[in-house]
Coordinates of C-alpha atoms and ligand atoms in Angstrom, one line a residue:
M1 CA -2.2 -23.8 -17.1
K2 CA 0.6 -23.1 -14.6
R3 CA 0.6 -20.2 -12.2
V4 CA 3.6 -19.0 -10.3
Y5 CA 4.0 -17.6 -6.8
N6 CA 4.7 -14.0 -7.5
F7 CA 6.6 -12.1 -4.8
S8 CA 6.6 -8.8 -6.7
A9 CA 6.3 -5.6 -4.7
G10 CA 3.6 -4.3 -7.2
P11 CA 1.8 -4.8 -9.4
S12 CA 1.4 -8.0 -7.5
M13 CA -0.7 -11.1 -7.1
L14 CA -4.5 -10.9 -7.0
P15 CA -6.6 -13.6 -5.2
E16 CA -7.3 -16.4 -7.6
P17 CA -11.0 -16.5 -6.9
V18 CA -11.1 -12.8 -8.0
L19 CA -9.4 -13.5 -11.3
R20 CA -11.7 -16.5 -11.9
R21 CA -14.8 -14.4 -11.2
A22 CA -13.5 -11.6 -13.5
A23 CA -12.9 -14.2 -16.2
D24 CA -16.4 -15.6 -15.8
E25 CA -17.9 -12.1 -16.0
M26 CA -15.6 -10.9 -18.8
L27 CA -17.9 -11.1 -21.8
D28 CA -21.3 -10.6 -20.1
Y29 CA -21.4 -8.7 -16.8
H30 CA -24.6 -9.8 -15.0
G31 CA -26.7 -10.2 -18.1
S32 CA -25.7 -6.7 -19.5
G33 CA -24.2 -8.3 -22.6
Q34 CA -21.0 -6.3 -22.1
S35 CA -17.7 -6.4 -20.3
V36 CA -17.2 -3.9 -17.5
M37 CA -14.4 -2.5 -19.7
E38 CA -17.0 -1.6 -22.4
M39 CA -19.8 0.0 -20.4
S40 CA -20.5 3.7 -19.9
H41 CA -19.3 5.0 -16.6
R42 CA -22.6 6.9 -16.5
S43 CA -24.7 3.7 -16.8
K44 CA -26.9 2.5 -13.9
I45 CA -25.0 -0.8 -14.0
F46 CA -21.6 0.8 -13.5
G47 CA -23.1 3.1 -10.8
G48 CA -23.9 -0.1 -8.9
I49 CA -20.3 -1.3 -9.4
I50 CA -18.6 1.8 -8.1
G51 CA -21.2 2.3 -5.3
G52 CA -20.8 -1.3 -4.3
A53 CA -17.0 -1.0 -4.2
E54 CA -17.3 2.1 -2.0
S55 CA -19.7 0.6 0.5
L56 CA -17.6 -2.6 0.7
L57 CA -14.5 -0.5 1.4
R58 CA -16.3 1.5 4.1
E59 CA -17.5 -1.7 5.7
V60 CA -14.2 -3.7 5.5
M61 CA -12.1 -0.7 6.7
R62 CA -14.8 0.6 9.1
I63 CA -14.5 4.1 7.6
P64 CA -16.4 6.7 9.7
E65 CA -19.3 8.6 8.0
N66 CA -17.4 11.9 8.1
Y67 CA -14.8 10.6 5.6
K68 CA -15.0 10.7 1.8
V69 CA -13.8 7.8 -0.3
L70 CA -12.3 8.9 -3.7
F71 CA -11.4 6.6 -6.6
L72 CA -8.8 8.5 -8.5
Q73 CA -6.0 8.0 -11.1
G74 CA -2.4 9.2 -11.2
G75 CA -1.0 6.7 -8.8
A76 CA 0.1 7.2 -5.2
S77 CA 2.8 9.5 -6.7
S78 CA 0.2 12.1 -7.7
Q79 CA -0.9 12.3 -4.1
F80 CA 2.6 13.6 -3.3
A81 CA 1.4 16.8 -5.0
M82 CA -2.3 16.6 -4.3
V83 CA -1.9 16.4 -0.5
P84 CA 0.1 19.7 -0.3
L85 CA -2.1 21.5 -2.9
N86 CA -5.2 20.6 -0.9
L87 CA -4.0 20.6 2.7
M88 CA -1.1 23.1 2.9
N89 CA -3.4 26.0 3.1
G90 CA -3.0 27.5 6.6
S91 CA 0.5 28.0 8.0
R92 CA 1.8 26.3 4.8
K93 CA 4.0 24.1 6.9
A94 CA 4.0 20.3 7.1
D95 CA 6.1 17.8 9.1
F96 CA 7.6 14.7 7.4
V97 CA 9.3 11.6 8.7
L98 CA 11.7 10.2 6.1
T99 CA 11.6 6.4 6.2
G100 CA 12.5 5.7 2.6
Q101 CA 12.3 6.7 -1.0
W102 CA 8.5 7.2 -1.1
A103 CA 8.4 9.4 2.0
T104 CA 11.3 11.4 0.6
K105 CA 9.6 11.9 -2.7
A106 CA 6.5 13.1 -0.9
Y107 CA 8.6 15.5 1.1
K108 CA 10.4 16.9 -1.9
E109 CA 7.2 17.5 -3.8
A110 CA 5.5 19.2 -0.8
A111 CA 8.6 21.4 -0.4
R112 CA 7.7 23.0 -3.8
Y113 CA 4.4 24.3 -2.2
G114 CA 5.4 25.3 1.3
E115 CA 7.6 24.7 4.3
A116 CA 8.3 21.0 4.5
H117 CA 10.0 20.1 7.8
V118 CA 11.9 16.9 8.4
V119 CA 11.2 15.8 12.0
A120 CA 13.2 12.6 11.7
S121 CA 14.9 10.3 9.2
S122 CA 16.3 6.8 9.2
K123 CA 18.5 7.5 6.2
D124 CA 21.7 7.1 8.4
K125 CA 21.1 3.4 8.4
T126 CA 19.7 2.9 4.9
F127 CA 16.1 3.2 6.2
T128 CA 16.3 -0.1 8.1
Y129 CA 14.3 1.2 11.1
I130 CA 11.5 3.6 12.0
P131 CA 12.9 6.6 13.9
K132 CA 11.7 7.2 17.4
L133 CA 9.6 10.4 17.4
D134 CA 9.7 13.1 20.0
P135 CA 6.4 15.1 19.8
S136 CA 8.1 18.2 21.2
T137 CA 9.9 18.5 17.9
F138 CA 6.7 18.6 15.8
S139 CA 5.5 21.9 14.3
K140 CA 2.5 22.8 16.5
D141 CA 1.0 24.9 13.6
A142 CA 1.6 22.4 10.8
D143 CA -1.2 21.9 8.3
Y144 CA -0.5 18.2 8.5
F145 CA 2.0 15.6 9.6
Y146 CA 3.1 13.0 6.9
I147 CA 4.2 9.4 7.2
C148 CA 4.7 6.5 4.8
M149 CA 3.1 3.8 7.0
N150 CA 4.7 0.7 5.3
N151 CA 8.0 1.2 3.5
T152 CA 7.7 -1.1 0.5
I153 CA 11.4 -0.9 -0.5
Y154 CA 13.0 -1.3 2.9
G155 CA 10.4 -3.5 4.7
T156 CA 9.6 -1.4 7.7
V157 CA 6.3 -0.5 9.2
Y158 CA 5.0 1.8 11.9
H159 CA 3.6 -0.3 14.8
E160 CA 2.8 2.8 16.7
L161 CA 1.4 6.1 15.1
P162 CA 2.9 9.5 15.9
R163 CA 0.9 11.5 18.4
T164 CA 0.1 14.6 16.4
G165 CA -2.7 16.1 18.5
S166 CA -4.9 18.3 16.4
V167 CA -2.5 18.3 13.4
P168 CA -4.0 15.9 10.8
L169 CA -2.0 12.8 10.2
V170 CA -1.6 11.9 6.6
A171 CA -0.4 8.4 5.6
D172 CA 0.7 6.7 2.4
I173 CA -0.7 3.2 3.0
S174 CA 0.0 1.9 -0.6
S175 CA 1.7 -1.3 0.5
C176 CA -0.3 -2.1 3.7
A177 CA -3.8 -1.0 2.9
L178 CA -6.3 -3.8 3.8
S179 CA -3.5 -6.0 5.4
R180 CA -4.9 -5.5 8.9
P181 CA -7.5 -3.3 10.7
I182 CA -6.5 0.3 11.2
D183 CA -8.3 3.0 13.1
V184 CA -9.2 5.4 10.3
S185 CA -10.3 8.1 12.8
R186 CA -6.7 8.6 13.8
F187 CA -5.9 10.0 10.3
G188 CA -6.9 13.1 8.4
L189 CA -6.1 11.5 5.1
L190 CA -5.0 8.0 3.8
F191 CA -4.1 7.1 0.3
A192 CA -3.0 4.0 -1.6
G193 CA -2.1 3.0 -5.1
A194 CA -4.2 0.0 -5.6
Q195 CA -1.6 -2.2 -7.3
K196 CA -0.1 -3.5 -4.1
N197 CA -3.0 -4.9 -2.1
M198 CA -6.3 -3.6 -3.5
G199 CA -6.5 -4.4 -7.2
P200 CA -4.8 -3.6 -10.5
A201 CA -2.7 -0.6 -11.3
G202 CA -4.5 2.5 -12.5
L203 CA -6.6 3.1 -9.4
T204 CA -5.6 5.3 -6.4
V205 CA -7.9 5.2 -3.3
V206 CA -8.1 8.3 -1.1
V207 CA -9.9 8.4 2.2
V208 CA -10.1 11.9 3.5
R209 CA -11.9 13.6 6.5
E210 CA -14.6 15.9 5.2
D211 CA -13.4 19.0 6.9
L212 CA -10.1 18.8 5.0
V213 CA -11.8 18.9 1.6
G214 CA -12.7 22.2 0.0
H215 CA -9.7 24.4 1.0
A216 CA -7.4 23.7 -1.9
R217 CA -4.8 26.4 -2.9
E218 CA -6.0 28.8 -5.6
L219 CA -3.6 27.4 -8.3
T220 CA -4.7 23.8 -7.8
P221 CA -5.7 22.1 -11.1
T222 CA -9.3 21.1 -11.1
M223 CA -8.4 17.5 -11.5
F224 CA -6.1 17.7 -8.4
N225 CA -8.7 19.2 -6.2
Y226 CA -10.3 16.7 -3.8
Q227 CA -13.5 18.7 -3.8
T228 CA -13.9 18.1 -7.5
H229 CA -14.0 14.4 -7.0
A230 CA -15.9 14.4 -3.7
D231 CA -18.7 16.5 -5.3
H232 CA -19.0 14.2 -8.3
G233 CA -18.8 10.8 -6.5
S234 CA -15.4 10.1 -8.2
M235 CA -17.2 10.6 -11.6
F236 CA -16.1 14.2 -12.6
N237 CA -14.4 12.5 -15.5
T238 CA -14.1 8.8 -16.5
P239 CA -12.9 6.8 -13.5
P240 CA -10.6 3.8 -13.9
C241 CA -13.7 1.7 -14.4
Y242 CA -12.3 -1.8 -14.7
A243 CA -9.8 -1.3 -11.8
V244 CA -12.6 -0.1 -9.6
Y245 CA -14.6 -3.2 -10.5
I246 CA -11.7 -5.5 -9.7
C247 CA -11.1 -3.6 -6.4
G248 CA -14.7 -4.4 -5.6
L249 CA -14.2 -8.1 -6.2
V250 CA -11.1 -8.0 -4.0
L251 CA -13.1 -6.4 -1.2
D252 CA -15.9 -8.9 -1.6
W253 CA -13.3 -11.7 -1.3
L254 CA -11.8 -10.0 1.8
K255 CA -15.3 -9.7 3.4
N256 CA -16.9 -13.0 2.4
T257 CA -14.1 -15.5 1.8
V258 CA -11.3 -14.3 4.2
G259 CA -13.8 -13.0 6.8
G260 CA -12.6 -9.4 7.3
L261 CA -9.4 -7.6 8.2
E262 CA -8.9 -9.3 11.6
N263 CA -8.7 -12.7 9.8
M264 CA -6.6 -11.2 7.1
E265 CA -4.1 -10.0 9.7
K266 CA -3.9 -13.4 11.3
I267 CA -3.1 -15.0 7.9
N268 CA -0.6 -12.2 7.1
K269 CA 1.1 -12.7 10.5
K270 CA 1.3 -16.4 9.9
K271 CA 2.9 -15.9 6.5
A272 CA 5.4 -13.3 7.6
G273 CA 6.2 -15.4 10.7
L274 CA 7.2 -18.4 8.6
L275 CA 9.7 -16.4 6.6
Y276 CA 11.1 -14.3 9.6
D277 CA 11.5 -17.4 11.7
F278 CA 13.4 -19.1 9.0
L279 CA 15.6 -16.0 8.4
D280 CA 16.4 -15.7 12.2
G281 CA 17.7 -19.3 12.2
S282 CA 19.5 -19.3 8.9
R283 CA 23.2 -19.5 8.4
L284 CA 23.0 -18.2 4.8
F285 CA 20.2 -15.7 4.7
H286 CA 19.4 -12.8 7.0
G287 CA 16.8 -10.1 7.2
T288 CA 18.0 -6.4 6.9
V289 CA 15.5 -4.6 9.1
V290 CA 15.5 -4.2 12.9
K291 CA 13.1 -6.7 14.5
E292 CA 10.6 -4.3 16.1
D293 CA 9.9 -2.5 12.9
R294 CA 9.5 -5.4 10.5
S295 CA 6.8 -5.2 7.9
L296 CA 4.2 -8.0 7.4
M297 CA 4.1 -7.2 3.7
N298 CA 7.6 -6.7 2.3
I299 CA 10.5 -8.7 3.6
P300 CA 14.0 -7.9 2.4
F301 CA 16.9 -10.3 3.0
V302 CA 20.4 -10.9 1.8
T303 CA 23.1 -13.6 1.8
G304 CA 25.9 -11.0 2.0
S305 CA 27.2 -12.0 -1.5
P306 CA 25.7 -10.4 -4.6
D307 CA 26.7 -13.4 -6.6
M308 CA 25.0 -15.8 -4.2
D309 CA 21.9 -13.5 -4.2
A310 CA 21.7 -13.6 -8.0
K311 CA 22.1 -17.4 -8.0
F312 CA 19.3 -17.7 -5.5
V313 CA 16.9 -15.4 -7.4
A314 CA 17.5 -17.4 -10.6
A315 CA 17.2 -20.8 -9.0
A316 CA 14.0 -19.7 -7.2
A317 CA 12.4 -18.5 -10.4
E318 CA 13.0 -22.0 -11.9
Q319 CA 10.8 -23.3 -9.1
G320 CA 8.0 -20.9 -9.9
L321 CA 8.9 -18.5 -7.1
V322 CA 9.3 -15.3 -9.1
N323 CA 10.2 -11.6 -8.6
L324 CA 12.3 -12.2 -5.5
K325 CA 15.0 -9.7 -6.6
G326 CA 15.4 -6.8 -4.2
H327 CA 14.7 -3.2 -5.2
R328 CA 17.2 -1.9 -7.7
T329 CA 18.6 0.6 -5.2
V330 CA 18.9 -2.0 -2.4
G331 CA 20.0 -5.2 -4.0
G332 CA 19.6 -8.7 -2.3
M333 CA 16.1 -10.2 -2.2
R334 CA 12.7 -9.0 -1.2
A335 CA 9.6 -11.2 -0.8
S336 CA 6.4 -9.2 -0.9
L337 CA 3.7 -11.2 0.9
Y338 CA 0.5 -9.2 0.1
N339 CA -3.0 -10.5 1.0
A340 CA -3.3 -12.5 -2.2
M341 CA -0.1 -14.6 -1.6
P342 CA -1.3 -17.9 -0.2
V343 CA 0.3 -19.5 2.9
E344 CA 1.4 -22.3 0.6
G345 CA 3.4 -19.9 -1.5
V346 CA 5.5 -18.8 1.6
E347 CA 5.8 -22.5 2.7
K348 CA 7.2 -23.3 -0.7
L349 CA 9.6 -20.4 -0.6
V350 CA 10.9 -21.3 2.9
D351 CA 11.3 -25.0 1.8
F352 CA 13.3 -23.9 -1.2
M353 CA 15.5 -21.5 0.9
E354 CA 16.3 -24.4 3.3
K355 CA 17.4 -26.6 0.4
F356 CA 19.4 -23.8 -1.2
E357 CA 21.1 -23.1 2.1
K358 CA 22.1 -26.8 2.5
A359 CA 23.5 -26.9 -0.9
N360 CA 25.4 -23.6 -0.7
A361 CA 26.2 -22.7 2.9
Ligands
PLP401 C1 4.3 1.7 -4.9 C2 4.3 2.8 -4.0 C3 4.2 4.2 -4.3 C4 4.1 4.6 -5.8 O1 2.9 4.2 -6.3 P1 2.5 4.7 -7.8 O2 1.0 4.2 -7.8 O3 3.4 3.9 -8.7 O4 2.7 6.1 -8.0 C5 4.1 5.1 -3.4 N1 4.2 4.8 -2.1 C6 4.4 3.5 -1.6 C7 4.4 3.2 -0.2 C8 4.4 2.5 -2.6 O5 4.6 1.3 -2.2

C-alpha cells in the first residue's frame, strides 16, 4: 500500500489513525454486528455516536452552553441561504466583507432575501489581502455581519475579528475550523462544510447562539429552519450518519492524540512556517498573499510562468505530492495544509521545491 501526501483544498486528507480505526470498525461497530453505514439513525448505538461527536466538539472548541450544535447536510453553500432565511428577520439588512469567491457567493445569495451591504472588498487586488475595516461604516441596525474567516481559494485569514458590537458576527469557517482555538462567544453563528478539516463531505456543522434560533422568515422551508434541527437534535430526518461518525473519530484524535486545539495550532504554525520561509527565500517560487494576512491552511504560490507551474505540479505528483494545482480561477499552485497533513508531508514538499528550483531557476 502506498499513500500520497494530498494537498487538496477539499475533500482533503484525514488523519491516518482515523482511517485505520474506521477500517477496523467497518464490519462490526463495537459488537453491534453492523457497520455504522447500515444502522438505524434512531438506534441507541447511533444515538451514542452523534451525542459523542457533539460533546467532543463542544469540548474541543469550548462551545458555550447557550449555543446549539447542528449536524446538517447541503454543504457550506446551503448556509449561504439558510443564514439570511433565519437571521435576516429584523431590519432585513446584513453587512458583508468580500474577501473571495465564497464570501461573494454568500453575499449574492443573501441579497435575494434582503438588503445586503458590502462594507469592504479586496477584489481590487484579486483578494490577496483582508481589507482594513472601519466600524463607522457598519450598518448599526444590521441583523448580522458576515465574514468568510479563512479564504480557501486565495489563502488569506482574519487575524483580527471585526468589532460589530451587538450585531451578531456570522462566519464561514469551512477551511479553518479546528485549526486553532477560537473564541466562539465572539460569534452569533459559525458554520463549516466538514470536508476541509472535520471529516468527509456530506456533513455541515453549524454552531449557533440559541437566541438566534426560532425567528426564521415565514417562507423558510422546514429543512432550512435551524429550529427544526435544534428541536430534533439534528435528527428531524436522517442525518449524514457515517460522516458524523468519522467527524467524531477526528475529534477524538484531536483531543487524545494531538492534545487539543492549542497543540494543533502549534503544529499548523510549524507546517505553514516551513513553506512560507522557503517561499520568502526562493528565487523561483513566491507566495501571492500579503504577509500579515497569510492563512495557515491554504498557501497559494506561483513561479510567474504558467508552463513552469504546470511542469512543477506534474513533477511533484510523480513524487507522491498530489493536488498542488491552484484553483481553476487563480492558476499557479496551492498547498492546503489542513490538520491531517503531517509535518513530514510539508518537509517533503519543501525538499522537492528546493530540488526543482535548483534544476529550473
Ligand atoms: C469549500 C468551501 C465552501 C463550499 O463548501 P460546500 O460544502 O462545497 O458547499 C464554502 N466556503 C468555504 C470557505 C469553503 O472553503
